[in-house]
Coordinates of C-alpha atoms and ligand atoms in Angstrom, one line a residue:
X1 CA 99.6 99.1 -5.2
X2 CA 97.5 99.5 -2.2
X3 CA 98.4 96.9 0.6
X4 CA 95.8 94.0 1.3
X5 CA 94.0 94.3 4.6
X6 CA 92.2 91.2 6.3
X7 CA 90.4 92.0 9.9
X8 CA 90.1 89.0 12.0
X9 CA 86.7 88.5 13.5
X10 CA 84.5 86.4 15.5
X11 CA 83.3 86.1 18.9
X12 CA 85.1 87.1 22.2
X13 CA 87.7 84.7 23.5
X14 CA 88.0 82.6 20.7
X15 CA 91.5 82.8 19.9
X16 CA 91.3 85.5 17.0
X17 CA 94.1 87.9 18.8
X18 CA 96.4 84.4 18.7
X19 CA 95.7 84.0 15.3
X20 CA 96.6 87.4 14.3
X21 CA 99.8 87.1 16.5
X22 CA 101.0 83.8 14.7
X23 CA 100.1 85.0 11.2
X24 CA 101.8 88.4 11.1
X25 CA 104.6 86.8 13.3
X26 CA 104.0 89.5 16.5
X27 CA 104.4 88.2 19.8
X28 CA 103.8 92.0 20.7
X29 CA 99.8 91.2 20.5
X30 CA 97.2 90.8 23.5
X31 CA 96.4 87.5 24.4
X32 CA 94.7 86.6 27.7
X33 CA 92.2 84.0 28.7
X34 CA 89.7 86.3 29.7
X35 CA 87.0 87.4 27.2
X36 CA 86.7 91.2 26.2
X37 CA 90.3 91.1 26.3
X38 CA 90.6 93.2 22.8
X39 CA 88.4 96.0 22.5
X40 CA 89.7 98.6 20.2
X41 CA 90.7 97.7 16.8
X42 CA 94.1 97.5 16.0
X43 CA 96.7 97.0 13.0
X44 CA 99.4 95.2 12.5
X45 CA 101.6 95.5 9.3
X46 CA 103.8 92.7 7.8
X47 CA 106.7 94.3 6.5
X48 CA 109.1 92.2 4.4
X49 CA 112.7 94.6 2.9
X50 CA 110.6 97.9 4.6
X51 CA 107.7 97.6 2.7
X52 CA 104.2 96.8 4.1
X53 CA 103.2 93.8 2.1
X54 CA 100.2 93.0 4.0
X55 CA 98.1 93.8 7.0
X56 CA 96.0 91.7 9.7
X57 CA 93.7 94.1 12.2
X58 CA 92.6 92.6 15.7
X59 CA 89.1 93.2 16.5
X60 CA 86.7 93.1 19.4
X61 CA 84.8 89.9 19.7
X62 CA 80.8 90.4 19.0
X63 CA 78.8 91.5 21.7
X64 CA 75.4 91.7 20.2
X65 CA 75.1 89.8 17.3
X66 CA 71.6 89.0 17.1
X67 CA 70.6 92.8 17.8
X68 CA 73.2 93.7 14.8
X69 CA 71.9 90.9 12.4
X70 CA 68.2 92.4 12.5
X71 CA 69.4 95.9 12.4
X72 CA 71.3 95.2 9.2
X73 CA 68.3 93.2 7.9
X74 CA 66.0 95.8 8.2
X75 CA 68.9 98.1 6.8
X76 CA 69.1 95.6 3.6
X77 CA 65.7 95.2 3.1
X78 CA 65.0 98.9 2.7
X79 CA 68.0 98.9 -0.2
X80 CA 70.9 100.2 2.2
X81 CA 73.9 99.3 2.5
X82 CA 73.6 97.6 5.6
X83 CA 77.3 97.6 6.5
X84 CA 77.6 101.8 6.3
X85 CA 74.2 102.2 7.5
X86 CA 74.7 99.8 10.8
X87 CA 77.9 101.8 11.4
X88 CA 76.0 105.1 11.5
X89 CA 73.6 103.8 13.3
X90 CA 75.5 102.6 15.8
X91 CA 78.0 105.1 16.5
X92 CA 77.7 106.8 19.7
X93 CA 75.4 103.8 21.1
X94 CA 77.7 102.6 24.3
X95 CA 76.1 99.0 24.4
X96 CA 76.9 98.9 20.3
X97 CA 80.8 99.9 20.5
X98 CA 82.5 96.9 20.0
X99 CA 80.0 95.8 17.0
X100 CA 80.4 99.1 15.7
X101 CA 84.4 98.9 16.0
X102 CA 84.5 95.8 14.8
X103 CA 82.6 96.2 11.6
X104 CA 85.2 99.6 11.3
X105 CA 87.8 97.6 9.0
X106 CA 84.8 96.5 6.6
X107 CA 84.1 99.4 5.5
X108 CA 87.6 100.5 4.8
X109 CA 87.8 97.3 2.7
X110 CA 89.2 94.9 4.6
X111 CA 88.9 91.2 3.9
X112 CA 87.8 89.1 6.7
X113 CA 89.2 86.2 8.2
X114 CA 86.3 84.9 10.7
X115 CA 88.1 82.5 13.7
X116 CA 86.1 79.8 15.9
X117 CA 86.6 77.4 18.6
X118 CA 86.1 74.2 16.7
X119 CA 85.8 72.0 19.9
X120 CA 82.9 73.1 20.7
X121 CA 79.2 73.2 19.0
X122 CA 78.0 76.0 16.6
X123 CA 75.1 77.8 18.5
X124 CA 73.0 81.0 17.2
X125 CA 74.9 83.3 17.5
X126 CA 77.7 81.9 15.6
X127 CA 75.2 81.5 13.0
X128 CA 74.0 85.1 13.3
X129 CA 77.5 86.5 13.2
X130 CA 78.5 84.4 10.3
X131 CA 75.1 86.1 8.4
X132 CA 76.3 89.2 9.8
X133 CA 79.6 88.9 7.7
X134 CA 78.1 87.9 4.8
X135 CA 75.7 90.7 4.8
X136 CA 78.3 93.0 4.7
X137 CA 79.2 91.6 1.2
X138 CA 83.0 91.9 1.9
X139 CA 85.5 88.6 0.8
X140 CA 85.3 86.2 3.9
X141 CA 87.3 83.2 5.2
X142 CA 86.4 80.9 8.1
X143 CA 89.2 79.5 9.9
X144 CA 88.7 76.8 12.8
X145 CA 91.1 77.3 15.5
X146 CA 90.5 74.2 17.8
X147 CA 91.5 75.1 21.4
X148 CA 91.1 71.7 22.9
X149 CA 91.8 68.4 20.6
X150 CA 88.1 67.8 19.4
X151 CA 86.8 67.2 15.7
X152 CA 83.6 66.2 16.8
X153 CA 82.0 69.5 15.7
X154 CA 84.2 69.9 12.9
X155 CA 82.0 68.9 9.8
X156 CA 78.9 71.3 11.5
X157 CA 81.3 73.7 11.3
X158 CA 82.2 73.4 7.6
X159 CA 78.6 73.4 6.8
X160 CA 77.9 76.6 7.9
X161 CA 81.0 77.5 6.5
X162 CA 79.8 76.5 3.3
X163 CA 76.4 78.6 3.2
X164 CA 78.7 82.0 4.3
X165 CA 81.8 82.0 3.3
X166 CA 83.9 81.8 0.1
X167 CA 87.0 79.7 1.6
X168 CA 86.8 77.6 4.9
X169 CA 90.3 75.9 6.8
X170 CA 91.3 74.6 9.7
X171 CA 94.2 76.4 11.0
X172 CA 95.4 76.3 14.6
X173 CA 97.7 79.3 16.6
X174 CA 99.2 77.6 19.1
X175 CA 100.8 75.0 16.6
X176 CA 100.8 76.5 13.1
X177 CA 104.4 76.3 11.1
X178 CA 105.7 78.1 8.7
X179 CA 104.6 75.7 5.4
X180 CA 100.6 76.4 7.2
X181 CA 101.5 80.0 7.3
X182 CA 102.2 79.8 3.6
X183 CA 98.9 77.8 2.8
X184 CA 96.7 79.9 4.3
X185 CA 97.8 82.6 2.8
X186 CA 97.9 80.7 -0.6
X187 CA 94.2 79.8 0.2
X188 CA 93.2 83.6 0.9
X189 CA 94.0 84.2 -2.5
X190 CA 91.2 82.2 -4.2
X191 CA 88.4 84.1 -1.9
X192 CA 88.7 87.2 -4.2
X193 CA 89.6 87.5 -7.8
X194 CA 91.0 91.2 -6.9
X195 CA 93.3 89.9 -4.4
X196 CA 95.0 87.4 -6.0
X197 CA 97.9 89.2 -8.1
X198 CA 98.9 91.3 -4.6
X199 CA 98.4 88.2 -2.5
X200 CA 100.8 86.1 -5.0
X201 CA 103.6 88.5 -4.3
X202 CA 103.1 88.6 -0.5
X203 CA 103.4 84.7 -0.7
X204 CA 106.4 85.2 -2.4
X205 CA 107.8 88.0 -0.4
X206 CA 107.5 85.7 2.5
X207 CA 109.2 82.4 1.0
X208 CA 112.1 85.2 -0.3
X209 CA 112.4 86.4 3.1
X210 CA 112.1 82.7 4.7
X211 CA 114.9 81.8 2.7
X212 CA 117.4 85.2 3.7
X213 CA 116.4 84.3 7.0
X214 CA 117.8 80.5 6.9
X215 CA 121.0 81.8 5.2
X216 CA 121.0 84.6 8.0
X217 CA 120.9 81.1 10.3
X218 CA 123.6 79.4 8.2
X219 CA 126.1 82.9 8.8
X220 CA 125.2 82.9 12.6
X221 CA 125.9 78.6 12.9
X222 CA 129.1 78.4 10.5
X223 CA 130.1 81.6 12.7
X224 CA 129.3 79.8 16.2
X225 CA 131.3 76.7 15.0
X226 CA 134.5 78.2 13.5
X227 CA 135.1 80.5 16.7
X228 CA 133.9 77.7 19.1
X229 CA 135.7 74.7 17.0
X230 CA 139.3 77.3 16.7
X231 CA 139.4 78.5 20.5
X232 CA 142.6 78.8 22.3
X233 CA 143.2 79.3 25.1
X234 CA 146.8 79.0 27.2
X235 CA 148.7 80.4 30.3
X236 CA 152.4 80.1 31.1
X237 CA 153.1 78.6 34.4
X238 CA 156.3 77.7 36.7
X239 CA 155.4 74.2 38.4
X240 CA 153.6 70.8 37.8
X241 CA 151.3 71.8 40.6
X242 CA 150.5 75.3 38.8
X243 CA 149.6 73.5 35.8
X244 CA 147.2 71.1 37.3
X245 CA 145.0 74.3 38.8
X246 CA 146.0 77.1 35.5
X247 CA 144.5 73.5 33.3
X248 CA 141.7 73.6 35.5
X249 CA 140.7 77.1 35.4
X250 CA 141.3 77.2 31.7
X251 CA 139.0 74.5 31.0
X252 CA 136.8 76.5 32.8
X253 CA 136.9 79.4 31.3
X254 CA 137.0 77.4 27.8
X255 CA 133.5 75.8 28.3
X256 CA 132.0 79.1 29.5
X257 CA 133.6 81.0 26.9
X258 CA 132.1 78.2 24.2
X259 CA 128.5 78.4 26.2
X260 CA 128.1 82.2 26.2
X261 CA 129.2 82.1 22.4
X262 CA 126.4 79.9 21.7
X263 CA 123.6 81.7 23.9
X264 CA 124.5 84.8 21.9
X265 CA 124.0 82.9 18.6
X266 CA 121.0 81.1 19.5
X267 CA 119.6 85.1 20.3
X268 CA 120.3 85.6 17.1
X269 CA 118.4 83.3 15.5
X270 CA 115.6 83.5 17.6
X271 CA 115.7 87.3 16.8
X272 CA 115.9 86.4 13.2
X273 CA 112.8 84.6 13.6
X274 CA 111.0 87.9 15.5
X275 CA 110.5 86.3 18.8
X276 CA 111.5 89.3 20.5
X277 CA 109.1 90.6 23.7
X278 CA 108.2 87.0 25.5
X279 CA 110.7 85.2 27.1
X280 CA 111.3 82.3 24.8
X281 CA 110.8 79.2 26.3
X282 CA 112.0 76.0 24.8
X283 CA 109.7 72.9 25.3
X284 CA 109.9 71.0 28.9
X285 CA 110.9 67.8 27.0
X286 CA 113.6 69.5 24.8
X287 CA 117.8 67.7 26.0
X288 CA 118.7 71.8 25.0
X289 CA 117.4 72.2 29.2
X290 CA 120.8 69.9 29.8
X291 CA 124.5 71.8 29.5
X292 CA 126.5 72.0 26.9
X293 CA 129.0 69.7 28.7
X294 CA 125.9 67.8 30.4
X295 CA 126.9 63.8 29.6
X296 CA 123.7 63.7 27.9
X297 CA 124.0 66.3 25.6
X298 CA 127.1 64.5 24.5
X299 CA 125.2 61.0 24.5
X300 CA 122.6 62.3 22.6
X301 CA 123.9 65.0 20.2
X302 CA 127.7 64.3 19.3
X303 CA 128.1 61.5 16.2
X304 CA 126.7 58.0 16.5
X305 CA 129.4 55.2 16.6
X306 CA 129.3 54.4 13.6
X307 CA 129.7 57.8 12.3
X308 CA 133.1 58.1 14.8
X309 CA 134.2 54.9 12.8
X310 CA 133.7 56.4 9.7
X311 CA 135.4 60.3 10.4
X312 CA 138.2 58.1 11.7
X313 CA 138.5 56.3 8.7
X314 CA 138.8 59.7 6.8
X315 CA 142.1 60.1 8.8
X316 CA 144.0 63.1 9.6
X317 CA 145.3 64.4 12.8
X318 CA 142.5 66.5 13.5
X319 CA 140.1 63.8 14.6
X320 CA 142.6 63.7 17.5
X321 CA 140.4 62.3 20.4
X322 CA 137.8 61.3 17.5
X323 CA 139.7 58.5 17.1
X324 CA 140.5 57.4 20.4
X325 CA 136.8 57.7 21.0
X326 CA 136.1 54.9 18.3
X327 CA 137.6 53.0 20.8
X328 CA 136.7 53.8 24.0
X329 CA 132.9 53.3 22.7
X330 CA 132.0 57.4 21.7
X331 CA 132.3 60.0 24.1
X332 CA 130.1 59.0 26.8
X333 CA 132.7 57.0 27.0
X334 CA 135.0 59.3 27.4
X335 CA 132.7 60.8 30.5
X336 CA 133.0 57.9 32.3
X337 CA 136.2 56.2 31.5
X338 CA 137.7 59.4 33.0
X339 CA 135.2 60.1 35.8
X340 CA 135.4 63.8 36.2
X341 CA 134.9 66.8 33.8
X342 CA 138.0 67.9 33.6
X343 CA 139.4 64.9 32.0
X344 CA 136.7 64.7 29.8
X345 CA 137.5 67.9 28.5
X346 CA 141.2 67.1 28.1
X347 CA 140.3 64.0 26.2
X348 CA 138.2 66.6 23.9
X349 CA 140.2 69.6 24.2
X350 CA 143.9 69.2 25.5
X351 CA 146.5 69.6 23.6
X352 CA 147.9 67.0 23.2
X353 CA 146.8 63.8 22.1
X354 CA 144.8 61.5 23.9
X355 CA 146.5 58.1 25.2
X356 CA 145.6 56.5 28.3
X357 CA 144.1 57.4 31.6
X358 CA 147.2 58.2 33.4
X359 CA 148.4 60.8 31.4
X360 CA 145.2 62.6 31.0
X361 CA 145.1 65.1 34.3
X362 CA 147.4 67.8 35.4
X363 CA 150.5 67.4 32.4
X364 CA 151.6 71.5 31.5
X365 CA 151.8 70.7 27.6
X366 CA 155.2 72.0 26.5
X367 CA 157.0 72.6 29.7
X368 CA 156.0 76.3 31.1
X369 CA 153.1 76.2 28.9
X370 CA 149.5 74.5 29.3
X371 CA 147.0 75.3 26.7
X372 CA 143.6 74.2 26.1
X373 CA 141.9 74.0 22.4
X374 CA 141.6 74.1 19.7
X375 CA 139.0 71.5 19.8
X376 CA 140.9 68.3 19.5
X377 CA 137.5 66.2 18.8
X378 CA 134.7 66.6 15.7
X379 CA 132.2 65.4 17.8
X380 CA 132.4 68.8 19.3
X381 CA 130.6 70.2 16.5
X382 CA 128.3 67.9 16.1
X383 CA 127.4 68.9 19.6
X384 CA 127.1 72.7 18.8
X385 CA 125.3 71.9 15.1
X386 CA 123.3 69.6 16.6
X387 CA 121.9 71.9 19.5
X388 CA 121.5 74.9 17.2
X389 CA 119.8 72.6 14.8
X390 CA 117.4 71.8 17.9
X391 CA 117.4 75.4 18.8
X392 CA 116.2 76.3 15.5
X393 CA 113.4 73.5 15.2
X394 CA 111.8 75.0 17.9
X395 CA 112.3 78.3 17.6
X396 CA 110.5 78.1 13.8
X397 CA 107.8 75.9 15.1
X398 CA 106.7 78.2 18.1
X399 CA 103.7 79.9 16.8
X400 CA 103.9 83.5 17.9
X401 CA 100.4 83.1 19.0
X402 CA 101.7 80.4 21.5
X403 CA 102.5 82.4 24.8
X404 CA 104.3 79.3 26.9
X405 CA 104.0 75.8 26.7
X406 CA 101.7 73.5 28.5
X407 CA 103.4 72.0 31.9
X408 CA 102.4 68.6 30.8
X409 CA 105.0 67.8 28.3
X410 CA 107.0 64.6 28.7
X411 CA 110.1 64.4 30.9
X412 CA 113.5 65.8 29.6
X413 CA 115.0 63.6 27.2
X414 CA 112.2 61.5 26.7
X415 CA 111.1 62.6 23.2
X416 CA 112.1 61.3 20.0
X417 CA 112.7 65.1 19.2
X418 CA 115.8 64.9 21.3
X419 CA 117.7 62.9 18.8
X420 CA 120.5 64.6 17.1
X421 CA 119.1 65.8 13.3
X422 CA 122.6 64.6 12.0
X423 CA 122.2 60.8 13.3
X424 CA 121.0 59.9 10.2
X425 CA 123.5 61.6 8.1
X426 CA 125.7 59.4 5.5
X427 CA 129.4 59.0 4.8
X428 CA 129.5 62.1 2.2
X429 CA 127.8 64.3 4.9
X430 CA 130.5 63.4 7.7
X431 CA 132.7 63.8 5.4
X432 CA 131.8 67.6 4.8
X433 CA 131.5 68.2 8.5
X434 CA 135.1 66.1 8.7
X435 CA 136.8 68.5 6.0
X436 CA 135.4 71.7 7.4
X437 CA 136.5 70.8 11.2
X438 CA 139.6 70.0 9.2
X439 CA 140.3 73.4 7.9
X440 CA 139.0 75.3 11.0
X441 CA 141.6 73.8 13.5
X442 CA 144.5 74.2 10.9
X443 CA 143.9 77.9 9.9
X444 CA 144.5 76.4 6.2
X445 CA 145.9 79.3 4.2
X446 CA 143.2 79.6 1.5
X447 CA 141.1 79.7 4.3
X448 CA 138.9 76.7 3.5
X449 CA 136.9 78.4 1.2
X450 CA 136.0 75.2 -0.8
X451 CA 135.5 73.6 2.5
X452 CA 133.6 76.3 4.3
X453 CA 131.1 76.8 1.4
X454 CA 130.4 73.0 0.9
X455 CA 129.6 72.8 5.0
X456 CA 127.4 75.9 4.4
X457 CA 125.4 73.9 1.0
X458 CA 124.9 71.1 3.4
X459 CA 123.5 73.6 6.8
X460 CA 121.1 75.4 4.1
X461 CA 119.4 72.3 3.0
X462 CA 119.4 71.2 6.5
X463 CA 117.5 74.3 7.6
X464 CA 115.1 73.8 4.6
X465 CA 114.6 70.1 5.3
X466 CA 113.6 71.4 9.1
X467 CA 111.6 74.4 7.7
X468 CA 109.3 71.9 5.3
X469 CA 109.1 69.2 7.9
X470 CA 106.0 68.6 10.0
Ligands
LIG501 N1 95.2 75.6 23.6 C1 94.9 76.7 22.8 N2 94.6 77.8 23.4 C2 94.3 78.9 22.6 C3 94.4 78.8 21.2 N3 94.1 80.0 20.6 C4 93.9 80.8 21.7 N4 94.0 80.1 22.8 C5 93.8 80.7 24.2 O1 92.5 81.2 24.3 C6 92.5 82.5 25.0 C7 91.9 83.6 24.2 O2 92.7 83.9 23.1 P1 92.7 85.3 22.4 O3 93.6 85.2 21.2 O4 93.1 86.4 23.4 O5 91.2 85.4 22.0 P2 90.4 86.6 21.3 O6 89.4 86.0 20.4 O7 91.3 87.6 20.8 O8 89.7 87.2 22.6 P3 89.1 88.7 22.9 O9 90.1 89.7 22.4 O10 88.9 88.7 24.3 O11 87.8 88.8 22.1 C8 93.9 82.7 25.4 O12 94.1 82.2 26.7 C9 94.7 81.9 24.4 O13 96.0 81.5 24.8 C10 94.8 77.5 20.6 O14 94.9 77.3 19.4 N5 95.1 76.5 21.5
LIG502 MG1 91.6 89.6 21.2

C-alpha cells in the first residue's frame, strides 16, 4: 500500500513548520520567528513498528501568490493542467522558486493541509492562495492555528474555508494533545474517499503505539519505585560519634542515589514520548522545579491525611513512619517537628522505627552497624508516583511544535496542576499502592506477583486517564 502523503502549506511564518513538528511528533524540525525560514521542501516520515505509516512534507511559505493564481488561470482556461503546467513554467524562474517548490508535493500526490494565523484578518492573498490550492484539484484541509488568543476572525476564516476546502479545523501547535492529534487525523479521512481505508490504519497504528508506549511508562515507573522504595544502604562503624557522621553521609548518598534513579527514568519517558533534540523544559509553574526532598514536594505530592489514616488502618509493619505520621499531622510534619533534613529522612528512612524526637539523630542501628532504607514510609512512593505522574502530564502535553514555554507562567507551586494526581484516590486504590509497598520492602518470596500486577492495572489506567484528559 502506498503511504499517504499530506504537504503542509500556506503563507510564510504562519506556523506550518510547528504544525508539521507537532503532528509527526519531530522536534528535529525548523522553527524560527523569522519568515522565509523554510525554503526547500522537506519530508518527514511517521514510522510506527518500522514501517512508514504516513508522511507530512514542510513547505516554503507563498511568495507570489497572486502572480501564481493568474498563471494557473490562464493555464486552466486553455484546458491544462494548471498544476503540471505552472510547475513547468516556473522552473528555473528565481523569483518563482518557492511557489514552484512548494507546489512540488502536489504533483506527486500529496494531500494538502493549508495552516493560517487565525488571529488575524483574511486578506487577498490568503484568498488567492486558497484558489490556488483548489485549482490544483488535489484533497485539501484548512487548519487554523491561532498564534495569539483571538477568535474574532475565526468565522471569516471558516467561510472561505467553506468555498475551498473539503474539511476545515481549528487546530493549534503549541498546545495540541495527543486525543487532537488523533482527531485530526480522524478528520483527514473524510476529505478523500481514497484515503480513508490507509488513514483508518494509521489512526490505529498510532492509538496501538500510544498504548505500548504507556505500558513502556508503566515498566519504567513500577521499575523506578521498586529499586527506589527497596534501597539499602549501610556501613559498619566503631563509635557513637562515627555513626552520627557514616548516618549522615549515608542519607546523603541515599537521596542522591534515589534522585539520579529518577532523572534517569523520567529520560526515559520523555524519550518514549520522542522529545529527543531540545532540551525539555518543564513548565515555570510546575512543584517538579522543587527537590525531591524539597518540603514542598512532600507537602504537595506524598498522601493526603486522610489517606495516611486510612494506609495506617490497613496495618502492617511496613507503614513504619506512615503511621507515626498520622500523628504528627503528615510529613510536613515530620519536616518541621524535626527541623533538619537529616531527621526527616530518618523518620522516613531509618531503620528503625520512629518514636520520639530524642532518639531520632545519630543512634548506629544494631551496635557496629547503621543502615539506612529500605523506605520505612509509603508516602515515599507517593512522592516518586506522584512526580513521575507530573513528569509524564507534561511531557505528553508538550506539543513538539512547542520550542520553550512562555516566561509568563504563574509562580512555582501556584497552579492547581501542582496537586498530586493520587489526592483524589479512594480506599481500594491506597490499598493497592499499600500492598505493593508491602511486598517491595519484604522481598516476599513469590515475589508479589499478585501485588505487582494489580499496582501496574491501576498505573495503566492512570496513564490513560492522563492521556484522555484535557
Ligand atoms: N504562540 C504561538 N506561536 C506559534 C504557533 N505556531 C507557530 N508559532 C511561532 O510562529 C513562528 C513561525 O513558526 P514556523 O512554524 O516556523 O512558521 P512557518 O510557517 O513554517 O514559517 P516559514 O517556514 O518561514 O514559512 C515561530 O516563532 C513559532 O514558534 C502557535 O500555535 N502559538
Ligand atoms: Mg517553515
Amino acid at each position: 500500500m502506498i503511504t499517504p502523503e499530506f504537504a503542509i502549506l500556506g503563507h510564510p511564518n504562519e506556523g506550518k513548520s510547528s504544525v508539521l513538528s507537532t503532528l509527526a511528533e519531530d522536534d528535529s524540525v525548523r522553527v524560527s520567528p523569522t519568515p522565509g525560514e523554510t525554503t526547500e521542501c522537506r519530508s518527514f516520515p511517521v514510522i510506527i513498528d518500522g514501517r512508514e505509516v504516513l508522511r507530512f512534507t514542510d513547505t516554503p511559505g507563498f511568495q507570489n501568490p497572486a502572480r501564481v493564481l493568474a498563471e494557473m488561470k490562464k493555464r486552466a482556461k486553455s484546458g491544462e493542467n494548471p498544476l503540471v503546467e505552472f510547475r513547468r513554467f516556473a522552473a528555473g524562474i528565481p523569483e518563482l522558486h518557492d511557489d514552484y517548490e512548494l507546489l512540488g508535493p502536489l504533483e506527486r500526490g500529496a494531500g494538502i493541509i493549508y495552516v493560517v494565523d487565525g488571529s488575524r484578518p483574511v486578506r487577498i492573498v490568503d484568498k488567492a492562495e486558497m484558489e490556488i490550492l483548489r485549482l490544483t484539484g488535489k484533497p485539501r484541509m484548512a487548519i487554523v492555528n491561532a498564534k495569539e488568543h483571538n477568535d474574532e476572525y475565526l468565522e471569516d476564516w471558516k467561510n472561505e474555508f467553506r468555498k475551498n476546502f473539503n474539511s476545515n479545523r481549528v487546530f493549534n501547535a503549541h498546545r495540541a494533545t495527543y486525543a487532537e492529534r488523533i482527531l485530526l487525523l480522524e478528520a483527514l479521512k473524510s476529505i478523500d474517499q481514497d484515503w480513508q481505508k490507509p488513514l483508518s490504519l494509521v489512526v490505529e497504528a498510532f492509538r496501538k503505539d500510544w498504548a505500548a508506549r504507556n505500558a513502556a511508562t508503566v515498566d519504567i515507573i513500577t521499575g523506578l519505585l521498586t529499586d527506589c522504595l527497596s534501597l539499602q544502604l549501610s556501613e559498619n562503624v566503631g563509635s557513637e560519634k562515627e555513626a552520627v557522621h557514616s548516618r549522615e553521609k549515608l542519607f546523603h548518598t541515599y537521596s542522591e542515589t534515589l534522585a539520579r534513579k529518577e532523572k534517569i527514568a523520567h529520560e526515559r519517558i520523555r524519550g518514549l514520548f520522542k522529545h529527543n533534540i531540545f532540551q525539555y523544559e518543564l513548565p515555570p509553574h510546575s512543584v517538579l522545579h522543587a527537590d525531591l526532598f524539597d518540603e514542598q514536594t512532600w507537602q504537595l505530592l506524598g498522601m493526603t491525611k486522610k489517606q495516611v489514616v486510612i494506609a495506617g488502618g490497613l496495618g502492617g509493619a511496613a507503614i513504619g513512619a506512615g503511621v507515626e505520621m498520622a500523628t504528627l499531622g503528615h510529613s510536613l510534619g515530620i519536616f518541621t517537628a524535626v527541623g533538619t533534613v537529616a531527621g526527616a529522612l530518618s523518620a522516613l528512612f531509618g531503620g528503625e522505627s520512629f518514636s520520639g524526637k530524642a532518639q531520632l539523630m545519630g543512634i548506629p542501628l544494631g551496635g557496629e552497624r547503621v543502615q539506612v532504607g529500605p523506605a520505612k514510609s509509603i508516602d515515599l512512593l507517593f512522592v516518586l508516583l506522584n512526580r513521575s505522574l507530573l513528569y509524564y502530564h507534561h511531557v505528553i502535553n508538550w506539543a513538539h511544535g512547542r520550542r520553550d514555554y512562555n516566561k509568563t507562567g504563574q509562580p512555582l507551586l501556584a497552579s492547581h496542576s501542582s496537586q498530586g494526581f493520587t489526592s483524589r484516590w479512594s480506599a481500594g486504590n491506597i490499598k493497592i499502592c499499600h500492598d505493593f509497598f508491602k511486598i517491595v520492602g519484604s522481598r516476599s518470596s513469590d515475589g508479589g506477583v499478585k501485588e505487582t500486577a494489580r499496582f501496574r492495572e491501576l498505573l495503566g489506567n492512570t496513564l490513560q486517564e492522563i492521556s484522555e484528559s484535557e
